Tab-separated table of C-alpha atoms and ligand atoms in Angstrom:
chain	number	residue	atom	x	y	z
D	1	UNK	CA	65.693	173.609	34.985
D	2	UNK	CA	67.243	175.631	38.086
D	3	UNK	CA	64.713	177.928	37.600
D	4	UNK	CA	61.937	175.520	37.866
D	5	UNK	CA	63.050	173.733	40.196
D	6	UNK	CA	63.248	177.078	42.285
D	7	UNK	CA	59.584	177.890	41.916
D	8	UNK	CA	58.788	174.147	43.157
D	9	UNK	CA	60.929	174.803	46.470
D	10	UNK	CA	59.023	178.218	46.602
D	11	UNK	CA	55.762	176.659	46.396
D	12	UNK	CA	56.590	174.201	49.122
D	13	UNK	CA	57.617	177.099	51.219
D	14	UNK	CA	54.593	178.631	50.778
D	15	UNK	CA	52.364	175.545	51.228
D	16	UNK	CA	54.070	175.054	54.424
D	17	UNK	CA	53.497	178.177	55.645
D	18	UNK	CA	50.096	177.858	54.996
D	19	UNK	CA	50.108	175.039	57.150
D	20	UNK	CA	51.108	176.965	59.511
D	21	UNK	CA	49.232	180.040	59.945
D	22	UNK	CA	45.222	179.042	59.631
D	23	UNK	CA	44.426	182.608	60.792
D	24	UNK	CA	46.074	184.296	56.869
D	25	UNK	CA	47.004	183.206	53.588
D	26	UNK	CA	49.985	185.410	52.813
D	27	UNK	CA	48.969	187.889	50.011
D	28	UNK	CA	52.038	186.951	47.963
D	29	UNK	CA	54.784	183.644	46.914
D	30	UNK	CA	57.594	184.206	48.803
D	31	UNK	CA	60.511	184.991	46.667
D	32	UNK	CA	62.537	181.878	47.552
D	33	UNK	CA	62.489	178.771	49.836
D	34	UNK	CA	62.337	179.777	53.535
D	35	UNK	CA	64.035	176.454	54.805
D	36	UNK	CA	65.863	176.603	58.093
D	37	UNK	CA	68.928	174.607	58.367
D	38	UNK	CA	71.285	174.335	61.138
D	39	UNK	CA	75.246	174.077	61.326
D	40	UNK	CA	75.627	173.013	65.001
D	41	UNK	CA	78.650	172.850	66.849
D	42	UNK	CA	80.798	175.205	65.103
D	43	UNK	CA	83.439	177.781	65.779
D	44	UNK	CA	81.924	180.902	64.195
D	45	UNK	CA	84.280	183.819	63.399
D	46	UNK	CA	81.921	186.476	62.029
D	47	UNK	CA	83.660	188.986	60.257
D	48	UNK	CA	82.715	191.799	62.180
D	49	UNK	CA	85.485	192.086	63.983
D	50	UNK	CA	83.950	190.296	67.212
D	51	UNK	CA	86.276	187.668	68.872
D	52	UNK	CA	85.072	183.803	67.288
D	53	UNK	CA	82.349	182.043	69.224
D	54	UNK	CA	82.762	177.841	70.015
D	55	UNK	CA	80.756	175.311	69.741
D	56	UNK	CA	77.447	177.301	68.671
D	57	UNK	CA	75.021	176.430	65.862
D	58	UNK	CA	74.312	178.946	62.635
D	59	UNK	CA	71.234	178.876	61.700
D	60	UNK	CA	70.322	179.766	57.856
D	61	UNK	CA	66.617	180.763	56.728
D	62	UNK	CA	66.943	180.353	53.232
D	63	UNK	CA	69.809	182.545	51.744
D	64	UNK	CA	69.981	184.399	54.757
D	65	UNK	CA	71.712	183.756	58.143
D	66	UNK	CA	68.658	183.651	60.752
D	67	UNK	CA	70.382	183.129	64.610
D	68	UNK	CA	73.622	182.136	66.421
D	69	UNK	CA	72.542	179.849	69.033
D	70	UNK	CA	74.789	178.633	71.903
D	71	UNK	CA	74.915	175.556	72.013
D	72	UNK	CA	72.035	173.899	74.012
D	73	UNK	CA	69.244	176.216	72.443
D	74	UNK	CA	66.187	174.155	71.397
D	75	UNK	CA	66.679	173.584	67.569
D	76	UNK	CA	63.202	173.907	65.773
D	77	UNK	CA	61.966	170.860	64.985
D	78	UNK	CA	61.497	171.534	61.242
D	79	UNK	CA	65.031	172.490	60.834
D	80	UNK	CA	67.483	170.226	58.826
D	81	UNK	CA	70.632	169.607	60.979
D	82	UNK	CA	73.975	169.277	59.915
D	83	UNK	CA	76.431	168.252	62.867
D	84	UNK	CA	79.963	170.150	62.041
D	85	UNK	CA	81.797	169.509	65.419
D	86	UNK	CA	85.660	170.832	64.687
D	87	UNK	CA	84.910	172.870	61.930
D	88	UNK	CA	85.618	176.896	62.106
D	89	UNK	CA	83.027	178.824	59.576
D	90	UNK	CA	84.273	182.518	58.435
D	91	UNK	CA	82.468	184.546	55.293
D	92	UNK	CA	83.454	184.027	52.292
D	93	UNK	CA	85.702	186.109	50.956
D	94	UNK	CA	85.273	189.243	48.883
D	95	UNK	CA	87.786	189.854	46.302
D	96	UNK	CA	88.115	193.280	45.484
D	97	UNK	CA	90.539	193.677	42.884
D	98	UNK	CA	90.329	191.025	40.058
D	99	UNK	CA	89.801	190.559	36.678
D	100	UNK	CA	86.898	187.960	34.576
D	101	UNK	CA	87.681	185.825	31.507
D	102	UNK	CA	91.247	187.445	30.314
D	103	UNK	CA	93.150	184.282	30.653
D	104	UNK	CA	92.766	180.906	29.504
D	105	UNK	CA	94.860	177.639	29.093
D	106	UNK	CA	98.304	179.861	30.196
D	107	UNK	CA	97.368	182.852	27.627
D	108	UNK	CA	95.842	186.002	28.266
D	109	UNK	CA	94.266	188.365	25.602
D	110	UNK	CA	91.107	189.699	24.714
D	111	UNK	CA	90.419	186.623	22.508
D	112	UNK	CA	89.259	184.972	25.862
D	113	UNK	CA	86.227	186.746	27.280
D	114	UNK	CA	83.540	184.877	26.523
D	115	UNK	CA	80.736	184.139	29.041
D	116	UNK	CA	81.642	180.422	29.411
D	117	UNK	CA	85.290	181.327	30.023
D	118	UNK	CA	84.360	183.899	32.551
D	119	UNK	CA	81.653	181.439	33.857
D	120	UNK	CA	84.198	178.633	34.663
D	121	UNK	CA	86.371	181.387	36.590
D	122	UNK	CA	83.076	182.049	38.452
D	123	UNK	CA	82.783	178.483	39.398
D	124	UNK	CA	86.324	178.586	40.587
D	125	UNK	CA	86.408	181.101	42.225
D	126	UNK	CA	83.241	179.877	44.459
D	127	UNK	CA	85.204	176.401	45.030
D	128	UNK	CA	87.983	178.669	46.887
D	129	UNK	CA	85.747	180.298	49.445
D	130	UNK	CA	85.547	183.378	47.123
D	131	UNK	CA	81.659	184.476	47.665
D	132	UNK	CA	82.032	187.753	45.552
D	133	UNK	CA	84.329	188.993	42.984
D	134	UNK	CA	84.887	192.540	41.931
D	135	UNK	CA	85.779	192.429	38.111
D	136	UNK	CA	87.539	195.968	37.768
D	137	UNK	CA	87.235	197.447	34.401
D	138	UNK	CA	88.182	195.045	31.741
D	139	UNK	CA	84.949	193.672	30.865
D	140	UNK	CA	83.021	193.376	27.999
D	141	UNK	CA	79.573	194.162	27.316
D	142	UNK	CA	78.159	190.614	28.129
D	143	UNK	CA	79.239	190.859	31.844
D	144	UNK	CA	76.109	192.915	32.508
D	145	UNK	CA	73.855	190.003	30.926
D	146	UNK	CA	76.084	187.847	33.365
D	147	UNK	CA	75.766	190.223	36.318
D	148	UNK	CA	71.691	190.012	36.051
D	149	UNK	CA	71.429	186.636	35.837
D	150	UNK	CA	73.694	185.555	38.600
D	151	UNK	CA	71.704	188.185	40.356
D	152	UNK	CA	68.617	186.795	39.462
D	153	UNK	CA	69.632	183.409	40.876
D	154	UNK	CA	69.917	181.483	37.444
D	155	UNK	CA	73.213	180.006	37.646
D	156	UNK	CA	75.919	179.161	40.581
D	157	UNK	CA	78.870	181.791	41.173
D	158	UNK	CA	79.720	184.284	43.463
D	159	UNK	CA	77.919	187.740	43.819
D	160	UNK	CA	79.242	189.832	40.750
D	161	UNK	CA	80.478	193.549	40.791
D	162	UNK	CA	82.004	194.885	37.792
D	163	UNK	CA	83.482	198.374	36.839
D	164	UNK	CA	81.906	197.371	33.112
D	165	UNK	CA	84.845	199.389	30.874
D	166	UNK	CA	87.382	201.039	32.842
D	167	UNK	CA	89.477	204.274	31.694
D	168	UNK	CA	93.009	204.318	30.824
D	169	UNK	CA	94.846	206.727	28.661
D	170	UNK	CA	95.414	206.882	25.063
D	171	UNK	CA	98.801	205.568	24.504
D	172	UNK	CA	99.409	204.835	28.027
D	173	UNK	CA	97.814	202.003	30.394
D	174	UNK	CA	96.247	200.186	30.820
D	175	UNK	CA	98.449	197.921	28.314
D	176	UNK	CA	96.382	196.636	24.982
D	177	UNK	CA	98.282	193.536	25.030
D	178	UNK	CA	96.868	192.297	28.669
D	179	UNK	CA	93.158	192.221	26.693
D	180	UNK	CA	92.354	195.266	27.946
D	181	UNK	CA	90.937	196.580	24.533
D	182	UNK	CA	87.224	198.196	25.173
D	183	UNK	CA	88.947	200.170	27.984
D	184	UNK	CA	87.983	203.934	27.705
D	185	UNK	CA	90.921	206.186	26.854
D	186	UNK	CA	89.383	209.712	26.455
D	187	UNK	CA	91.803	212.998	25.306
D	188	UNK	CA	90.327	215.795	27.108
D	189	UNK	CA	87.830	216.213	30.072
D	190	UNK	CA	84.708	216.813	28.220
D	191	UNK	CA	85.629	212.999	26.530
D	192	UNK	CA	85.657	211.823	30.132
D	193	UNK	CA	82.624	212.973	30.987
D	194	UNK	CA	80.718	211.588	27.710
D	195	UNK	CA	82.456	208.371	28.607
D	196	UNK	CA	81.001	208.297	32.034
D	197	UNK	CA	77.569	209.125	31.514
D	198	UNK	CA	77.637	206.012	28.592
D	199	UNK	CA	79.259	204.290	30.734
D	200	UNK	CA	76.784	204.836	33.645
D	201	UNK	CA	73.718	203.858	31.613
D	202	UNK	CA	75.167	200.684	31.760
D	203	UNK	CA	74.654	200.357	35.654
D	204	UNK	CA	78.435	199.505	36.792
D	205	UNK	CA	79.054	198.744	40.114
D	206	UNK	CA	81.910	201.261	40.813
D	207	UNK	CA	84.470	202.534	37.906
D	208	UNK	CA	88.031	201.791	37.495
D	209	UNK	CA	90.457	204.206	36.349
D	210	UNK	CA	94.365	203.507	35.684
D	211	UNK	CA	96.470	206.810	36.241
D	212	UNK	CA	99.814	205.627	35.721
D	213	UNK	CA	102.484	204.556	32.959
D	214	UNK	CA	103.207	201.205	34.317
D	215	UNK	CA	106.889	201.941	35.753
D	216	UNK	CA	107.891	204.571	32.743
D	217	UNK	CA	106.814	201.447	30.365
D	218	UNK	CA	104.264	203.855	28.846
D	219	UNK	CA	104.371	206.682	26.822
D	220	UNK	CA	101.676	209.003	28.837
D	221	UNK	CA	99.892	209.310	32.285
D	222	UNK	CA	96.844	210.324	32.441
D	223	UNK	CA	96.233	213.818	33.139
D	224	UNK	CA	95.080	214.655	36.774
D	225	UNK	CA	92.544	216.655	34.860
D	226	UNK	CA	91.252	213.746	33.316
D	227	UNK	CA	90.575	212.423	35.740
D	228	UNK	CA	89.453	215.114	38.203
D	229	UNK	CA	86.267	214.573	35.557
D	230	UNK	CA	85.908	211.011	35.732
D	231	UNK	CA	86.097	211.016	39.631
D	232	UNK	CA	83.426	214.245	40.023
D	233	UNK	CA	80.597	212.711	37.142
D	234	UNK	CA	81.117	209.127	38.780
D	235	UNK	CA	80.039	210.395	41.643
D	236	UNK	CA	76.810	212.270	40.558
D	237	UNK	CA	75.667	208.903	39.534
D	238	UNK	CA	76.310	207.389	42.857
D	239	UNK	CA	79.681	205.279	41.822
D	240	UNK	CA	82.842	204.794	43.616
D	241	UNK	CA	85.893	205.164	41.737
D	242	UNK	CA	88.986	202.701	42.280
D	243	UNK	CA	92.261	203.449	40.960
D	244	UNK	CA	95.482	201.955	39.740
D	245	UNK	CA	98.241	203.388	41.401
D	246	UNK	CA	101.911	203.272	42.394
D	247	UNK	CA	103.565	206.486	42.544
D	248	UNK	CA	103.040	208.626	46.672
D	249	UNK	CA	102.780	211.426	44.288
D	250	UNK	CA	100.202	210.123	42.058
D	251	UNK	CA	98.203	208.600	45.072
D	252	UNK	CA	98.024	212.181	46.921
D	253	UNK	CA	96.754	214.198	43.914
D	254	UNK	CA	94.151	211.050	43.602
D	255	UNK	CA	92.996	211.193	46.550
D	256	UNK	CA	92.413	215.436	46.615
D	257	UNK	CA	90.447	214.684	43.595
D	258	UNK	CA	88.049	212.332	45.914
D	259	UNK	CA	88.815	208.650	44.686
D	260	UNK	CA	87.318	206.062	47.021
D	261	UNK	CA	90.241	203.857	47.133
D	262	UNK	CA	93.242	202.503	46.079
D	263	UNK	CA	93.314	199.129	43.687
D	264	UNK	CA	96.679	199.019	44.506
D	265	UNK	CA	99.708	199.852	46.935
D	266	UNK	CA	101.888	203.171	46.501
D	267	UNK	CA	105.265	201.250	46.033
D	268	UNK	CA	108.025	203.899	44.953
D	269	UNK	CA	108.051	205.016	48.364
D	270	UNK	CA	106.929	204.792	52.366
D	271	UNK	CA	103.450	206.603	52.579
D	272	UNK	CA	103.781	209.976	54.819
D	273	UNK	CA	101.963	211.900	57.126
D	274	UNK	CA	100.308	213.620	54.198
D	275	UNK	CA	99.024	210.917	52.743
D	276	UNK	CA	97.879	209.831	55.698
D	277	UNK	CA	96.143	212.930	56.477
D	278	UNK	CA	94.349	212.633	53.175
D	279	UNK	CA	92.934	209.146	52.968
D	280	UNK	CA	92.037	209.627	56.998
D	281	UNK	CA	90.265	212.997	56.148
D	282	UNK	CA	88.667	211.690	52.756
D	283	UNK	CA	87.451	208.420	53.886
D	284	UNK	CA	89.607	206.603	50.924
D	285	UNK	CA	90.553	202.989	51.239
D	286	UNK	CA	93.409	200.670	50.270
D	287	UNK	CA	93.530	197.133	48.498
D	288	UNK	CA	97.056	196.595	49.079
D	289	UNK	CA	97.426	193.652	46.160
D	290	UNK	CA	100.212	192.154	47.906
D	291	UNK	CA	100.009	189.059	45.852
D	292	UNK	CA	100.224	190.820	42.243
D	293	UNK	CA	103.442	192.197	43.289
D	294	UNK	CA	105.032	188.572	44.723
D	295	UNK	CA	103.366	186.884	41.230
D	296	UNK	CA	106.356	188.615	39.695
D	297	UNK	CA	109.173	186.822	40.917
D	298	UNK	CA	107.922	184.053	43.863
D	299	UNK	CA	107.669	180.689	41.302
D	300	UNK	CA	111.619	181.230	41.024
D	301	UNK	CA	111.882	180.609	44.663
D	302	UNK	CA	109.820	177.354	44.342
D	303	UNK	CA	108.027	178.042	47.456
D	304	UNK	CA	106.448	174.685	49.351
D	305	UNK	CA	103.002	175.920	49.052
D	306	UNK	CA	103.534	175.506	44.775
D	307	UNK	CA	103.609	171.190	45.215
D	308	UNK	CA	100.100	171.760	47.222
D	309	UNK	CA	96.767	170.364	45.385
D	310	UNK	CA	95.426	173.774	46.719
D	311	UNK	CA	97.432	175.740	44.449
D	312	UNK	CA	97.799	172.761	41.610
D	313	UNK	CA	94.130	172.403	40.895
D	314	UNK	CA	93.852	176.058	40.522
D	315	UNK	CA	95.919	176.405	37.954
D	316	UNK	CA	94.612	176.220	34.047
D	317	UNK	CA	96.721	173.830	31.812
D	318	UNK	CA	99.620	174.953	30.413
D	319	UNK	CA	100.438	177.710	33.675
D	320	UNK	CA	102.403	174.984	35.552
D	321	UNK	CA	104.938	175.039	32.846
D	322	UNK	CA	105.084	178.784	32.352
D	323	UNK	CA	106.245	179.118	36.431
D	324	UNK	CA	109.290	176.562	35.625
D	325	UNK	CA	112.357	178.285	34.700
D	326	UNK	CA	113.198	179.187	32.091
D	327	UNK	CA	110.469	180.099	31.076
D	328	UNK	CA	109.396	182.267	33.979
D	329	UNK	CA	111.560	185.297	34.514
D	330	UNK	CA	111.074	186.760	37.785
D	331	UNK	CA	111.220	190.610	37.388
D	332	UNK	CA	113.397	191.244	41.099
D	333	UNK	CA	112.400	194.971	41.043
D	334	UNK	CA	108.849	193.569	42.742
D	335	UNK	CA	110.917	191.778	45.332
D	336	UNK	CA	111.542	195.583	46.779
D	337	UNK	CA	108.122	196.733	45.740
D	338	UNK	CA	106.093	193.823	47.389
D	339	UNK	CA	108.178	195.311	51.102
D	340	UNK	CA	107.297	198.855	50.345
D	341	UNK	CA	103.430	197.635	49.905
D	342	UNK	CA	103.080	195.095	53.431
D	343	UNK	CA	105.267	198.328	55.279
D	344	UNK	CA	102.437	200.689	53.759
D	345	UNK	CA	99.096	198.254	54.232
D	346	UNK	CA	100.421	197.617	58.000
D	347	UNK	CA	100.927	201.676	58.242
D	348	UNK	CA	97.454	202.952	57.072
D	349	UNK	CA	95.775	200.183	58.731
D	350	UNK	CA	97.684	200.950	61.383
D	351	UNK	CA	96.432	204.265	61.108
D	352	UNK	CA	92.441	203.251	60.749
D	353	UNK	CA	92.618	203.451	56.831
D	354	UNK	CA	90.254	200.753	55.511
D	355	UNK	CA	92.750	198.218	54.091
D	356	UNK	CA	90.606	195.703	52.344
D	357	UNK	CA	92.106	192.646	50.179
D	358	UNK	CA	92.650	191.974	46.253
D	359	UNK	CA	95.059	190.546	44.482
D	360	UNK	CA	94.698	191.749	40.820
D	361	UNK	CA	94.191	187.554	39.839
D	362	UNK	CA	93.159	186.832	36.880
D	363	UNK	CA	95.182	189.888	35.057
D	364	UNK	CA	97.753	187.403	34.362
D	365	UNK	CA	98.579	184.004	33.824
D	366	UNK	CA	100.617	184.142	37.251
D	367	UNK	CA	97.531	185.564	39.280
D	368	UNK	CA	96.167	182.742	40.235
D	369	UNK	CA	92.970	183.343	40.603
D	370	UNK	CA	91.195	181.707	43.962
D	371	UNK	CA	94.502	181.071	44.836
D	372	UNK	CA	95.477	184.241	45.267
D	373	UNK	CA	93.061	185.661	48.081
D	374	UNK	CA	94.568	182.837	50.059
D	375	UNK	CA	98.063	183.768	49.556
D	376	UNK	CA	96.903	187.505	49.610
D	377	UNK	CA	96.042	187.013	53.307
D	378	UNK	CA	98.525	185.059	54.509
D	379	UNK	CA	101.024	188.001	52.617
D	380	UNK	CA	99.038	190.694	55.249
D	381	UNK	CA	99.863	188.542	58.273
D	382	UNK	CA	103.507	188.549	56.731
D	383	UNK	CA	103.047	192.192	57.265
D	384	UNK	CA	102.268	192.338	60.375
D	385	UNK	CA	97.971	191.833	60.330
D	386	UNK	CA	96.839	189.791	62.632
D	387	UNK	CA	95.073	186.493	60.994
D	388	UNK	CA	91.767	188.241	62.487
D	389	UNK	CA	93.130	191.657	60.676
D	390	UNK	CA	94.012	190.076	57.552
D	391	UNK	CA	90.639	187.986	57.839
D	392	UNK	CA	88.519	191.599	58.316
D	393	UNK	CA	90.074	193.096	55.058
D	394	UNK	CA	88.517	189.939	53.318
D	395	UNK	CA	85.238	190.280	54.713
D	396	UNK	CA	83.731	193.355	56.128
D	397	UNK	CA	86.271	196.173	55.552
D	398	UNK	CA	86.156	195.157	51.928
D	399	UNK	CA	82.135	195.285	52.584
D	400	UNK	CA	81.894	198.511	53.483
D	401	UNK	CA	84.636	199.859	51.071
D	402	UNK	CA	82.259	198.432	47.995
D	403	UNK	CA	78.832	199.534	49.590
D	404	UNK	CA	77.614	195.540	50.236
D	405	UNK	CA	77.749	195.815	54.225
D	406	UNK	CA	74.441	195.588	54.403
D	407	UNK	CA	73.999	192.051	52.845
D	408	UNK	CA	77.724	190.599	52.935
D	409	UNK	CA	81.119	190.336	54.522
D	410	UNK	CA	79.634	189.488	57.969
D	411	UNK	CA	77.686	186.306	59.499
D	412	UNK	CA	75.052	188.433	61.475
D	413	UNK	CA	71.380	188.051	60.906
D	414	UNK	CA	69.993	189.112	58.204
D	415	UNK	CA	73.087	188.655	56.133
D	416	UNK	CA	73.550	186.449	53.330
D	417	UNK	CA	74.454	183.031	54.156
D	418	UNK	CA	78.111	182.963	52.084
D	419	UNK	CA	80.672	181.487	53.833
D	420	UNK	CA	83.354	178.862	54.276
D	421	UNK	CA	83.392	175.614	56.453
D	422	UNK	CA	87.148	175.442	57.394
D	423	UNK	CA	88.631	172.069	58.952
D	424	UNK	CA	90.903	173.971	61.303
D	425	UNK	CA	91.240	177.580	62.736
D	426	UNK	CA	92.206	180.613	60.832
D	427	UNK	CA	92.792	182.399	63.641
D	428	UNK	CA	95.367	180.645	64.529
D	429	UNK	CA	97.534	180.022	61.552
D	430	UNK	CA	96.588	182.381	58.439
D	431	UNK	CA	97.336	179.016	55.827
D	432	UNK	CA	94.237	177.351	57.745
D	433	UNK	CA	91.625	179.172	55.360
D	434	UNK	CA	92.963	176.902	52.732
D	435	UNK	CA	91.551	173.728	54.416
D	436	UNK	CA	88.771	174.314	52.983
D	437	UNK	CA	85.870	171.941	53.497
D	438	UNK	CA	82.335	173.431	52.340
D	439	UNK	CA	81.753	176.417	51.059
D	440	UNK	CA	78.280	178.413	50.704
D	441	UNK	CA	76.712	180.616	48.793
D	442	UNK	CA	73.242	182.658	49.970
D	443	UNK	CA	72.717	179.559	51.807
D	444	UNK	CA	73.123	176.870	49.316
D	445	UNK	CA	76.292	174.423	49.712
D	446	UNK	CA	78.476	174.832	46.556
D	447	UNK	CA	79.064	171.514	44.612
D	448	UNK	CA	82.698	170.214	44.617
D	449	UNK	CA	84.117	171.842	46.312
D	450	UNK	CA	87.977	171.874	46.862
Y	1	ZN	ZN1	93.777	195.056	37.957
């Protein structure tokens, strides 16, 4: 039906153009509706880092962002017009660190991914301002079916990337009882490599390794030689590699051994001048997760923001009573961790390191997914981002750290139209991106939104 009814709008596009141009008949259907539609009388914050513009109108050409006119500038006639005086429009966001379909009705497990589970994360995901969604290496095989279909325009979600199977280490994380059971665990480097190059045929968007034993929890790391591999063949075949990380140690040997970025912070300990030095001179990035590491003890605090309908109606049923105590145990070892990661995020970016934003959400039950890219960015301007800082890790730093700055993280022409229609100003209090009134997707509003 959706797919019809796209070929009727592209039919009408092209009719129209006919209409329009007596002296051609273009040679071919264009490949979807060319529509103009106008948001006047906005406040426009970008995402390229420029300072936000008032009262001018965005102007979409089908899934694309045409113009930013001040306001004033003749409208074209043919254009639809949609009057949003007092509403601030930023991109969507980008969530770089998160994971599809492993948790359902306050469980999470294997037993979960199924396309309609991970579909109806999707659609939540898009109702939070969330425009794309990096799914790092705990999928299944059907997420590529998924991937090419949302590509193709057949059903409503944000932009996919996924790391397809990630690698971990046999006997070691990532941890089987998370769901993370098609993961690849090779024993030697010439099993990496094999692993890759299957792994690659598959078309992944980037690949996701986990280095670490989870706080001593696990029996063995994985062995820098491993993973020396992985990193090198991934990058014949033109894919980034993200890592799990938490030990300094662990991130400097990672990031000698040319790893794009970081999925997470380095949390034993301050990052140093060598690090520094490393990620600066190697180009490597940072998603701080700030949220993962407060989902470990925050619902004991009862914070305000948990009696919001923002953070209620993400929740599945069944996770409300999981945060009440007893039954949630916060683990206070993260209450030190989540200061060592905002002091390190503020110091690279500090330091012109590409700090983008993820939150590891949907990993667990208490990674609220939607949710947490809110909180995430609000947990930045904690640590000392700006709201326009913490904003630009959501949009176009993590852009350009996943390769999509051509196409997204930035309202500029020629961009995809995905963004958010705020009823008050970001910039000036972080907690304002949750007022969220529309939200779009390659130029199409999003139904029900929150
Ligand atoms: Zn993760």
């Amino acid at each position: 039906v959706i797919r019809s009814g796209m070929i009727t709008a592209a039919l009408a596009a092209f009719l129209l153009s006919c209409s329009h141009a007596p002296t051609g008949i273009p040679n071919e259907l264009p490949s979807q509706p060319r529509s103009l539609t106008v948001l006047s009388h906005v406040r426009l914050w970008d995402g390229s880092g420029a300072p936000a513009r008032e009262n001018v109108s965005l102007v979409l050409r089908g899934d694309l962002v045409d113009s930013i006119l001040e306001s004033g500038a003749s409208i074209p006639s043919e254009a639809k017009v949609i009057d949003l005086t007092g509403k601030t429009i930023i991109p969507a966001l980008i969530a770089a660190h998160s994971h599809l379909g492993l948790t359902k009705d306050g469980a999470a497990g294997a037993q979960n991914l199924t396309e309609a589970n991970v579909l109806r994360q999707l659609k939540s995901f898009a109702h939070y301002g969330v425009g794309t969604v990096v799914s790092l290496g705990t999928d299944h095989d059907f997420i590529f079916d998924l991937r090419a279909k949302r590509q193709a325009g057949k059903i409503e979600s944000p932009y996919i990337l996924t790391a397809g199977h990630g690698f971990g280490t046999d006997r070691g994380a990532p941890p089987l009882e998370m769901g993370m059971d098609e993961v690849y665990r090779p024993r030697s480097p010439a099993e990496a490599l094999r692993n890759v190059q299957d792994l690659a045929v598959q078309r992944p968007d980037l690949v996701k390794i986990w280095v670490d034993d989870f706080g001593h929890s696990m029996k063995n790391k994985m062995n820098p030689k491993i993973y020396h591999e992985i990193i090198t063949e991934a990058h014949k075949h033109g894919l980034k590699v993200a890592a799990h990380v938490y030990y300094l140690e662990d991130a400097k040997k990672l990031a000698k051994s040319g790893v794009n970025f970081f999925g997470h912070s380095v949390r034993d300990r301050p990052v140093d001048a060598e690090l520094i030095r490393l990620m600066a001179s190697r180009n490597v990035g940072l998603i701080p997760t700030l949220s993962l590491d407060e989902a470990f003890f925050v619902y004991a605090d009862h914070p305000a923001w948990m009696d919001s309908t923002f953070f209620k109606e993400a929740l599945d049923p069944g996770v409300w009573e999981k945060l009440q105590a007893p039954a949630f145990q916060p683990k206070q070892s993260s209450r030190k961790d989540l200061e060592i990661a905002k002091q390190n995020a503020l110091a690279l970016m500090r330091a012109g390191i590409p700090v983008g934003m993820g939150t590891d959400s949907g990993a667990t039950i208490y990674r609220i997914q939607g949710f947490a890219e809110h909180e995430e960015l609000a947990l930045l301007v904690d640590a000392g981002f700006s709201p326009a800082e913490a904003l630009k890790a959501a949009t176009s730093v993590n852009a350009k750290l996943l390769g999509l700055q051509q196409s997204r993280g930035s309202l500029v022409p020629q961009m995809k139209a995905d963004f958010i229609v705020l009823d008050a100003n970001p910039l000036e209090n972080i907690r304002n991106t949750q007022k969220i009134h529309e939200v779009w997707l390659e130029g199409q509003k999003i139904s029900g939104a929150i």
